[in-house]
Amino acid sequence: MRIVDARVIVTCPGRNFVTLKLVTDAGLTGVGDATLNGRELAVAAYLGEHVAPVLRGRDPARIEDTWQLLYQGAYWRRGPVTMSAIAAVDTALWDLKGKVAGLPVYQLLGGRSRDGVTVYGHAAGETVDEALTDVARLVDAGYRAVRVQTAVPGLSNTYGVSADARTYEPAGSVPETTWSTPRYLTHVPSVLAKVRAEFGPELRLLHDVHHRLTPIEAAGLGRALEPYGLTWLEDPVPAELPEGFRLIRRHTTTPLAVGEVFNSIWDCRQLITEQLIDYVRTSVVHAGGITHLRRIFDLAALYHVRSGSHGATDLSPVCLAAALHVDLSIPNFGLQEYMPHTAETDAVFPHTYSYADGYLHPSEEPGLGVDIDEELAARYPYRPAALPVNRLEDGTVHSW
Ligand code: CS2
Ligand code: MG
């Protein structure tokens, strides 16, 4: 069998997605997500100009060799654009391998290690009461784990809060946001206290700091949240400085989850091997595909670190479908983020994964159980959209 075409499909059913579709001379196809929020065309160009020409004529069965060819063979290694492109190729090749074998991909990864993939949903609100209502919506829908975000009093807008949390799409929403760490730190513990008081000790609570604190600020927040027993505090600080997490660890037992912006095992290595985090959030689409993500999770398993893959709506249903096959099979699964896509997006990406009672279940059909409807995708042209820039109240640029 040979790859005869590598199509890069950019579509915007409400938000931009980039998908790679590989076509073989046997008529089989495989798909991979290549979406990098706000930088979609960079990945599309990398795939179209530098990867597709290399793939044509290759044996799709050679997944590892293709991965190494695109990683080592490119000279310029790592980075979100390169690794998202490699991820799309890798994911599409696993999709093809499943179809050739007549098996769902999780069966090629070692089979089931659990009955379903426990997911967490997003609850948000301008006010704590709105957030409590949103938590109740998710609990009523069967979710066992909920991320809680609210607006910060005194700030015009806050990460993770929109009119409808379910379709939170930060790209193209607002060009700039304003941030105040003091206002935030004053507010957040009372929010989690109220949620815990309302919903009791069983519900698994998470909160995303979104890279905005210093290590000592994060240490103080972690300690303040200890009475509320969070499952994880996410992205407490920008993660370029792994040593910074030693300081957080010295002061608090609140578990930490990091990694959605990571794109290779090298980004995660020190945080994992020094046990500075408890969950690693790397995703199929941004961390080199199924092949590389398995390596990251296998390293994590040696150090009691569990998976907690990113799954916001700017990762397409192709990525989510692939994530579920990995989630179902690895021994150290933790949680899978799940923000349901819109009906418009689901129509462009027909899939057979399903949600029931707090779990997602991947497809049993051969491959990943997802595809892209190219004709429908063509009806949604690319729409320029960038993520917001965040500034402090005095105008200083700050992590968004
Ligand atoms: C967030 C994301 O889901 C999360 O944990 O950090 O919403 C993130 O802001 C977006 O995926 C960025 O594109
Ligand atoms: Mg996050």
Short mmCIF file of C-alpha atoms and ligand atoms in Angstrom, two decimals:
data_model
loop_
_atom_site.label_atom_id
_atom_site.label_comp_id
_atom_site.label_asym_id
_atom_site.label_seq_id
_atom_site.Cartn_x
_atom_site.Cartn_y
_atom_site.Cartn_z
CA MET A 1 0.00 0.00 0.00
CA ARG A 2 1.24 3.55 -0.71
CA ILE A 3 0.15 7.08 0.22
CA VAL A 4 -0.99 8.75 -2.97
CA ASP A 5 -2.38 12.01 -1.58
CA ALA A 6 -2.02 14.20 1.50
CA ARG A 7 -4.78 16.80 1.63
CA VAL A 8 -4.61 19.75 4.10
CA ILE A 9 -8.16 20.89 4.81
CA VAL A 10 -8.78 24.22 6.55
CA THR A 11 -12.36 24.80 7.61
CA CYS A 12 -14.22 27.14 9.97
CA PRO A 13 -17.56 25.72 11.19
CA GLY A 14 -17.76 28.43 13.87
CA ARG A 15 -14.00 28.24 14.57
CA ASN A 16 -10.95 27.27 12.50
CA PHE A 17 -9.72 23.69 12.24
CA VAL A 18 -6.89 22.17 10.20
CA THR A 19 -7.18 18.52 9.19
CA LEU A 20 -4.80 16.28 7.29
CA LYS A 21 -6.38 13.54 5.20
CA LEU A 22 -4.08 10.82 3.83
CA VAL A 23 -5.31 8.80 0.86
CA THR A 24 -3.83 5.43 -0.11
CA ASP A 25 -3.77 3.58 -3.42
CA ALA A 26 -6.04 1.00 -1.77
CA GLY A 27 -8.70 3.67 -1.40
CA LEU A 28 -8.36 3.80 2.40
CA THR A 29 -8.08 7.21 4.08
CA GLY A 30 -6.84 8.38 7.47
CA VAL A 31 -7.33 11.70 9.24
CA GLY A 32 -5.29 13.74 11.73
CA ASP A 33 -5.99 17.00 13.56
CA ALA A 34 -3.45 19.77 12.96
CA THR A 35 -5.26 22.67 14.64
CA LEU A 36 -3.13 25.17 16.55
CA ASN A 37 -5.44 27.87 17.90
CA GLY A 38 -4.62 31.24 16.35
CA ARG A 39 -1.76 29.80 14.28
CA GLU A 40 -3.73 27.45 12.04
CA LEU A 41 -2.26 28.61 8.73
CA ALA A 42 1.30 28.16 9.99
CA VAL A 43 0.65 24.45 10.49
CA ALA A 44 -1.32 24.18 7.24
CA ALA A 45 1.64 25.68 5.36
CA TYR A 46 4.14 23.43 7.14
CA LEU A 47 2.09 20.40 6.18
CA GLY A 48 1.39 21.48 2.62
CA GLU A 49 4.85 22.77 1.77
CA HIS A 50 7.21 20.59 3.76
CA VAL A 51 5.43 17.39 4.78
CA ALA A 52 2.94 16.37 2.08
CA PRO A 53 5.61 16.08 -0.65
CA VAL A 54 7.59 13.72 1.62
CA LEU A 55 4.60 11.49 2.34
CA ARG A 56 3.49 10.78 -1.21
CA GLY A 57 4.69 7.31 -2.22
CA ARG A 58 5.48 6.19 1.37
CA ASP A 59 4.21 3.00 3.00
CA PRO A 60 1.59 4.11 5.55
CA ALA A 61 2.36 1.09 7.72
CA ARG A 62 5.74 2.60 8.69
CA ILE A 63 4.41 4.85 11.45
CA GLU A 64 7.55 5.01 13.62
CA ASP A 65 9.86 5.47 10.64
CA THR A 66 7.67 8.28 9.30
CA TRP A 67 7.63 9.93 12.74
CA GLN A 68 11.42 9.82 12.95
CA LEU A 69 11.76 11.02 9.37
CA LEU A 70 9.59 14.08 10.08
CA TYR A 71 11.23 14.75 13.49
CA GLN A 72 14.90 13.94 13.04
CA GLY A 73 14.84 14.47 9.30
CA ALA A 74 13.63 18.07 9.61
CA TYR A 75 16.77 19.27 11.46
CA TRP A 76 14.69 22.00 13.17
CA ARG A 77 13.06 20.04 15.99
CA ARG A 78 10.16 20.56 18.40
CA GLY A 79 7.90 23.61 18.68
CA PRO A 80 4.09 23.74 18.44
CA VAL A 81 3.91 24.16 14.64
CA THR A 82 6.26 21.31 13.76
CA MET A 83 4.87 18.93 16.37
CA SER A 84 1.24 19.65 15.42
CA ALA A 85 2.12 18.82 11.82
CA ILE A 86 3.86 15.60 12.85
CA ALA A 87 0.90 14.83 15.09
CA ALA A 88 -1.55 15.07 12.22
CA VAL A 89 0.50 12.67 10.09
CA ASP A 90 0.95 10.24 12.97
CA THR A 91 -2.74 10.28 13.88
CA ALA A 92 -3.78 9.68 10.27
CA LEU A 93 -1.34 6.76 9.99
CA TRP A 94 -2.76 5.13 13.14
CA ASP A 95 -6.26 5.64 11.70
CA LEU A 96 -5.14 3.85 8.54
CA LYS A 97 -3.43 1.05 10.49
CA GLY A 98 -6.64 0.40 12.39
CA LYS A 99 -8.63 0.29 9.18
CA VAL A 100 -6.16 -2.12 7.57
CA ALA A 101 -6.25 -4.34 10.69
CA GLY A 102 -10.02 -4.08 10.98
CA LEU A 103 -9.61 -2.96 14.63
CA PRO A 104 -10.31 0.19 16.67
CA VAL A 105 -6.96 1.85 17.37
CA TYR A 106 -7.12 1.20 21.13
CA GLN A 107 -6.85 -2.53 20.33
CA LEU A 108 -3.52 -1.80 18.63
CA LEU A 109 -2.34 0.10 21.73
CA GLY A 110 -2.78 -2.82 24.11
CA GLY A 111 -6.56 -3.02 24.40
CA ARG A 112 -8.86 -1.74 27.11
CA SER A 113 -7.48 -0.87 30.55
CA ARG A 114 -10.89 0.52 31.68
CA ASP A 115 -14.53 0.44 30.74
CA GLY A 116 -14.81 4.10 29.79
CA VAL A 117 -12.91 7.39 29.71
CA THR A 118 -13.79 9.60 32.70
CA VAL A 119 -14.20 13.16 31.52
CA TYR A 120 -14.40 16.53 33.16
CA GLY A 121 -16.65 19.32 31.98
CA HIS A 122 -16.37 23.10 32.16
CA ALA A 123 -18.56 25.07 34.56
CA ALA A 124 -18.31 28.84 34.45
CA GLY A 125 -20.18 31.95 35.41
CA GLU A 126 -19.92 35.68 35.66
CA THR A 127 -20.92 35.19 39.29
CA VAL A 128 -20.41 32.35 41.73
CA ASP A 129 -24.14 31.64 41.65
CA GLU A 130 -24.03 31.30 37.85
CA ALA A 131 -21.09 28.96 38.20
CA LEU A 132 -22.94 26.89 40.82
CA THR A 133 -25.87 26.56 38.40
CA ASP A 134 -23.47 25.44 35.67
CA VAL A 135 -21.87 22.88 38.00
CA ALA A 136 -25.34 21.53 38.75
CA ARG A 137 -26.02 21.23 35.01
CA LEU A 138 -22.94 19.06 34.59
CA VAL A 139 -23.64 16.97 37.70
CA ASP A 140 -27.17 16.36 36.43
CA ALA A 141 -25.64 15.24 33.12
CA GLY A 142 -23.55 12.68 34.99
CA TYR A 143 -20.15 14.37 35.12
CA ARG A 144 -17.94 13.14 37.98
CA ALA A 145 -15.41 15.94 37.54
CA VAL A 146 -15.93 19.63 36.87
CA ARG A 147 -13.59 22.53 36.17
CA VAL A 148 -14.86 25.74 37.77
CA GLN A 149 -14.04 29.22 36.50
CA THR A 150 -15.73 32.54 37.33
CA ALA A 151 -15.26 36.17 36.45
CA VAL A 152 -13.01 38.12 38.79
CA PRO A 153 -14.79 41.08 40.40
CA GLY A 154 -13.43 44.34 39.03
CA LEU A 155 -12.14 42.85 35.77
CA SER A 156 -14.04 43.34 32.51
CA ASN A 157 -13.50 39.76 31.35
CA THR A 158 -11.78 36.67 32.66
CA TYR A 159 -10.33 33.55 31.05
CA GLY A 160 -12.82 30.73 30.70
CA VAL A 161 -15.96 32.78 31.20
CA SER A 162 -18.28 33.58 28.33
CA ALA A 163 -21.98 33.89 27.82
CA ASP A 164 -22.13 30.15 27.23
CA ALA A 165 -19.20 28.22 28.76
CA ARG A 166 -20.06 25.30 26.56
CA THR A 167 -18.91 27.11 23.44
CA TYR A 168 -16.06 29.08 24.92
CA GLU A 169 -13.94 30.15 21.97
CA PRO A 170 -11.24 32.61 23.03
CA ALA A 171 -9.78 33.11 19.53
CA GLY A 172 -11.31 36.15 17.88
CA SER A 173 -13.49 36.89 20.89
CA VAL A 174 -11.75 39.92 22.39
CA PRO A 175 -8.36 41.31 21.26
CA GLU A 176 -7.22 42.23 24.75
CA THR A 177 -8.09 41.20 28.29
CA THR A 178 -7.16 42.80 31.61
CA TRP A 179 -5.74 40.89 34.54
CA SER A 180 -5.14 41.50 38.23
CA THR A 181 -3.45 38.79 40.28
CA PRO A 182 -4.41 40.41 43.63
CA ARG A 183 -8.08 40.57 42.65
CA TYR A 184 -7.92 36.97 41.40
CA LEU A 185 -6.17 35.58 44.50
CA THR A 186 -8.66 37.36 46.76
CA HIS A 187 -11.58 35.83 44.86
CA VAL A 188 -10.83 32.24 43.86
CA PRO A 189 -10.68 30.47 47.26
CA SER A 190 -14.20 31.69 48.10
CA VAL A 191 -15.48 30.32 44.78
CA LEU A 192 -14.12 26.81 45.35
CA ALA A 193 -15.26 26.94 48.99
CA LYS A 194 -18.83 27.60 47.88
CA VAL A 195 -18.75 24.90 45.21
CA ARG A 196 -17.40 22.33 47.66
CA ALA A 197 -19.99 23.35 50.29
CA GLU A 198 -22.80 23.07 47.73
CA PHE A 199 -21.82 19.78 46.09
CA GLY A 200 -20.11 17.85 48.88
CA PRO A 201 -16.81 15.93 49.01
CA GLU A 202 -17.33 13.44 46.16
CA LEU A 203 -17.39 15.74 43.13
CA ARG A 204 -13.91 16.12 41.65
CA LEU A 205 -13.14 19.84 41.32
CA LEU A 206 -10.53 21.41 39.07
CA HIS A 207 -9.48 24.98 38.39
CA ASP A 208 -7.35 26.48 35.62
CA VAL A 209 -5.02 29.34 36.58
CA HIS A 210 -3.96 29.58 32.94
CA HIS A 211 -0.26 30.37 33.41
CA ARG A 212 -0.78 33.63 35.32
CA LEU A 213 0.93 33.42 38.71
CA THR A 214 4.48 33.40 40.03
CA PRO A 215 5.58 30.28 41.90
CA ILE A 216 5.14 31.84 45.34
CA GLU A 217 1.69 33.18 44.38
CA ALA A 218 0.77 29.72 43.11
CA ALA A 219 2.09 28.19 46.33
CA GLY A 220 -0.16 30.45 48.36
CA LEU A 221 -3.18 29.68 46.20
CA GLY A 222 -2.52 25.95 46.39
CA ARG A 223 -2.34 26.14 50.16
CA ALA A 224 -5.53 28.27 50.35
CA LEU A 225 -7.37 25.67 48.25
CA GLU A 226 -6.22 22.62 50.25
CA PRO A 227 -9.42 22.53 52.39
CA TYR A 228 -11.47 22.06 49.20
CA GLY A 229 -9.59 19.00 47.97
CA LEU A 230 -9.07 19.89 44.32
CA THR A 231 -8.29 17.10 41.88
CA TRP A 232 -5.96 19.55 40.23
CA LEU A 233 -4.87 23.17 39.96
CA GLU A 234 -3.95 23.70 36.32
CA ASP A 235 -1.15 25.71 34.76
CA PRO A 236 -0.38 27.67 37.93
CA VAL A 237 2.64 29.37 36.36
CA PRO A 238 4.17 29.69 32.88
CA ALA A 239 5.93 26.35 32.54
CA GLU A 240 9.21 27.33 30.90
CA LEU A 241 10.87 27.21 34.33
CA PRO A 242 10.43 23.66 35.67
CA GLU A 243 12.43 24.54 38.81
CA GLY A 244 9.70 27.02 39.74
CA PHE A 245 7.44 24.09 40.50
CA ARG A 246 9.83 22.96 43.28
CA LEU A 247 8.87 26.10 45.16
CA ILE A 248 5.15 25.38 44.73
CA ARG A 249 5.65 21.78 45.83
CA ARG A 250 7.42 22.89 49.01
CA HIS A 251 4.34 24.76 50.18
CA THR A 252 1.25 22.87 49.10
CA THR A 253 -0.22 19.43 48.53
CA THR A 254 -2.80 20.67 46.03
CA PRO A 255 -2.22 18.47 42.94
CA LEU A 256 -0.90 20.21 39.81
CA ALA A 257 -1.75 19.64 36.14
CA VAL A 258 0.48 21.08 33.39
CA GLY A 259 1.21 20.49 29.76
CA GLU A 260 -1.47 21.56 27.29
CA VAL A 261 1.03 23.94 25.69
CA PHE A 262 3.81 21.33 25.70
CA ASN A 263 4.71 19.73 22.38
CA SER A 264 7.33 17.10 23.22
CA ILE A 265 8.54 14.77 25.95
CA TRP A 266 11.44 17.14 26.48
CA ASP A 267 9.05 19.85 27.72
CA CYS A 268 7.65 17.43 30.30
CA ARG A 269 10.73 15.48 31.34
CA GLN A 270 11.92 17.40 34.40
CA LEU A 271 8.41 18.06 35.72
CA ILE A 272 7.68 14.33 35.50
CA THR A 273 10.99 12.88 36.69
CA GLU A 274 11.13 15.24 39.68
CA GLN A 275 7.44 14.55 40.41
CA LEU A 276 6.73 18.28 40.29
CA ILE A 277 3.31 17.65 38.75
CA ASP A 278 0.54 15.10 39.23
CA TYR A 279 -1.15 15.18 35.80
CA VAL A 280 0.40 15.82 32.40
CA ARG A 281 -1.97 17.55 29.99
CA THR A 282 -0.28 16.93 26.65
CA SER A 283 -2.62 16.22 23.72
CA VAL A 284 -2.55 14.10 20.58
CA VAL A 285 -2.70 17.15 18.32
CA HIS A 286 0.01 19.31 19.95
CA ALA A 287 2.46 16.67 21.26
CA GLY A 288 3.45 14.73 18.17
CA GLY A 289 0.46 12.42 17.81
CA ILE A 290 -0.40 9.05 19.34
CA THR A 291 3.13 7.71 18.97
CA HIS A 292 4.78 10.49 20.97
CA LEU A 293 1.95 10.95 23.44
CA ARG A 294 2.31 7.31 24.43
CA ARG A 295 5.99 7.92 25.15
CA ILE A 296 5.12 10.87 27.39
CA PHE A 297 2.48 8.89 29.29
CA ASP A 298 4.79 5.88 29.64
CA LEU A 299 7.47 8.11 31.19
CA ALA A 300 4.82 9.66 33.42
CA ALA A 301 3.69 6.23 34.61
CA LEU A 302 7.16 5.57 36.09
CA TYR A 303 6.78 8.65 38.35
CA HIS A 304 3.16 8.30 39.53
CA VAL A 305 2.05 11.02 37.10
CA ARG A 306 -1.29 10.49 35.36
CA SER A 307 -2.68 11.72 32.07
CA GLY A 308 -5.10 14.64 31.88
CA SER A 309 -5.19 15.46 28.18
CA HIS A 310 -6.32 18.82 26.92
CA GLY A 311 -9.67 18.69 25.15
CA ALA A 312 -10.98 22.20 24.57
CA THR A 313 -13.13 22.91 21.54
CA ASP A 314 -10.13 24.25 19.61
CA LEU A 315 -8.92 20.65 19.41
CA SER A 316 -11.06 19.03 16.74
CA PRO A 317 -13.23 15.90 17.03
CA VAL A 318 -10.42 14.11 15.17
CA CYS A 319 -8.07 14.84 18.10
CA LEU A 320 -10.72 13.90 20.66
CA ALA A 321 -11.44 10.61 18.90
CA ALA A 322 -7.73 9.75 18.89
CA ALA A 323 -7.34 10.84 22.52
CA LEU A 324 -10.03 8.40 23.61
CA HIS A 325 -8.18 5.44 22.12
CA VAL A 326 -5.05 6.45 24.06
CA ASP A 327 -7.06 7.22 27.23
CA LEU A 328 -8.76 3.82 27.15
CA SER A 329 -5.54 1.85 26.88
CA ILE A 330 -2.82 3.51 29.00
CA PRO A 331 -2.36 2.26 32.58
CA ASN A 332 -1.96 5.73 34.13
CA PHE A 333 -5.05 7.47 32.79
CA GLY A 334 -6.25 10.36 34.93
CA LEU A 335 -8.95 12.47 33.30
CA GLN A 336 -9.92 13.64 29.82
CA GLU A 337 -11.08 17.19 29.26
CA TYR A 338 -14.35 17.28 27.35
CA MET A 339 -15.93 20.39 25.90
CA PRO A 340 -18.65 19.21 23.50
CA HIS A 341 -18.19 20.72 20.04
CA THR A 342 -21.05 22.56 18.37
CA ALA A 343 -23.50 20.73 16.13
CA GLU A 344 -21.97 22.62 13.19
CA THR A 345 -18.52 21.24 13.98
CA ASP A 346 -19.83 17.73 14.65
CA ALA A 347 -21.49 17.74 11.21
CA VAL A 348 -18.16 18.52 9.53
CA PHE A 349 -16.45 15.79 11.59
CA PRO A 350 -18.79 12.78 11.71
CA HIS A 351 -17.68 10.50 14.55
CA THR A 352 -18.85 7.51 16.55
CA TYR A 353 -17.45 8.28 20.02
CA SER A 354 -20.22 8.82 22.53
CA TYR A 355 -20.88 10.33 25.97
CA ALA A 356 -22.78 8.52 28.72
CA ASP A 357 -22.94 9.07 32.49
CA GLY A 358 -19.64 10.89 32.91
CA TYR A 359 -17.69 8.75 30.46
CA LEU A 360 -16.70 9.05 26.82
CA HIS A 361 -16.48 5.84 24.82
CA PRO A 362 -14.38 5.60 21.67
CA SER A 363 -15.70 3.93 18.58
CA GLU A 364 -15.51 0.17 18.07
CA GLU A 365 -15.19 0.63 14.32
CA PRO A 366 -11.79 0.10 12.63
CA GLY A 367 -9.45 3.04 12.97
CA LEU A 368 -10.27 6.13 15.05
CA GLY A 369 -14.00 6.33 14.30
CA VAL A 370 -13.96 9.87 12.92
CA ASP A 371 -13.75 11.51 9.50
CA ILE A 372 -14.07 14.89 7.82
CA ASP A 373 -16.87 15.68 5.38
CA GLU A 374 -14.77 17.55 2.83
CA GLU A 375 -17.72 18.89 0.87
CA LEU A 376 -19.32 20.36 4.00
CA ALA A 377 -15.94 21.59 5.24
CA ALA A 378 -15.50 23.55 2.01
CA ARG A 379 -18.57 25.60 2.85
CA TYR A 380 -16.79 27.14 5.87
CA PRO A 381 -13.83 29.24 4.68
CA TYR A 382 -10.99 30.11 7.02
CA ARG A 383 -11.64 33.13 9.24
CA PRO A 384 -8.63 34.98 10.76
CA ALA A 385 -8.84 34.75 14.55
CA ALA A 386 -6.12 35.22 17.16
CA LEU A 387 -6.07 34.52 20.88
CA PRO A 388 -6.39 37.55 23.18
CA VAL A 389 -3.42 39.49 24.53
CA ASN A 390 -3.58 39.84 28.30
CA ARG A 391 -2.40 42.95 30.11
CA LEU A 392 -2.22 43.99 33.75
CA GLU A 393 -4.25 47.00 34.83
CA ASP A 394 -1.17 49.19 34.29
CA GLY A 395 -0.84 47.94 30.69
CA THR A 396 1.99 45.46 31.23
CA VAL A 397 1.72 42.42 28.96
CA HIS A 398 0.96 39.30 31.02
CA SER A 399 0.45 35.62 30.21
CA TRP A 400 -3.01 35.02 28.79
C1 CS2 B 1 -7.76 25.86 28.42
C2 CS2 B 1 -7.99 26.05 26.96
O1 CS2 B 1 -9.12 23.96 28.20
C3 CS2 B 1 -8.20 24.48 28.85
O2 CS2 B 1 -7.65 23.97 29.83
O3 CS2 B 1 -6.48 26.13 28.87
O4 CS2 B 1 -9.26 26.56 26.80
C4 CS2 B 1 -7.04 26.98 26.25
O5 CS2 B 1 -7.22 28.30 26.74
C5 CS2 B 1 -7.31 26.95 24.77
O6 CS2 B 1 -7.30 25.63 24.35
C6 CS2 B 1 -6.29 27.78 24.02
O7 CS2 B 1 -6.49 27.65 22.64
MG MG B 2 -5.93 24.90 30.51
#
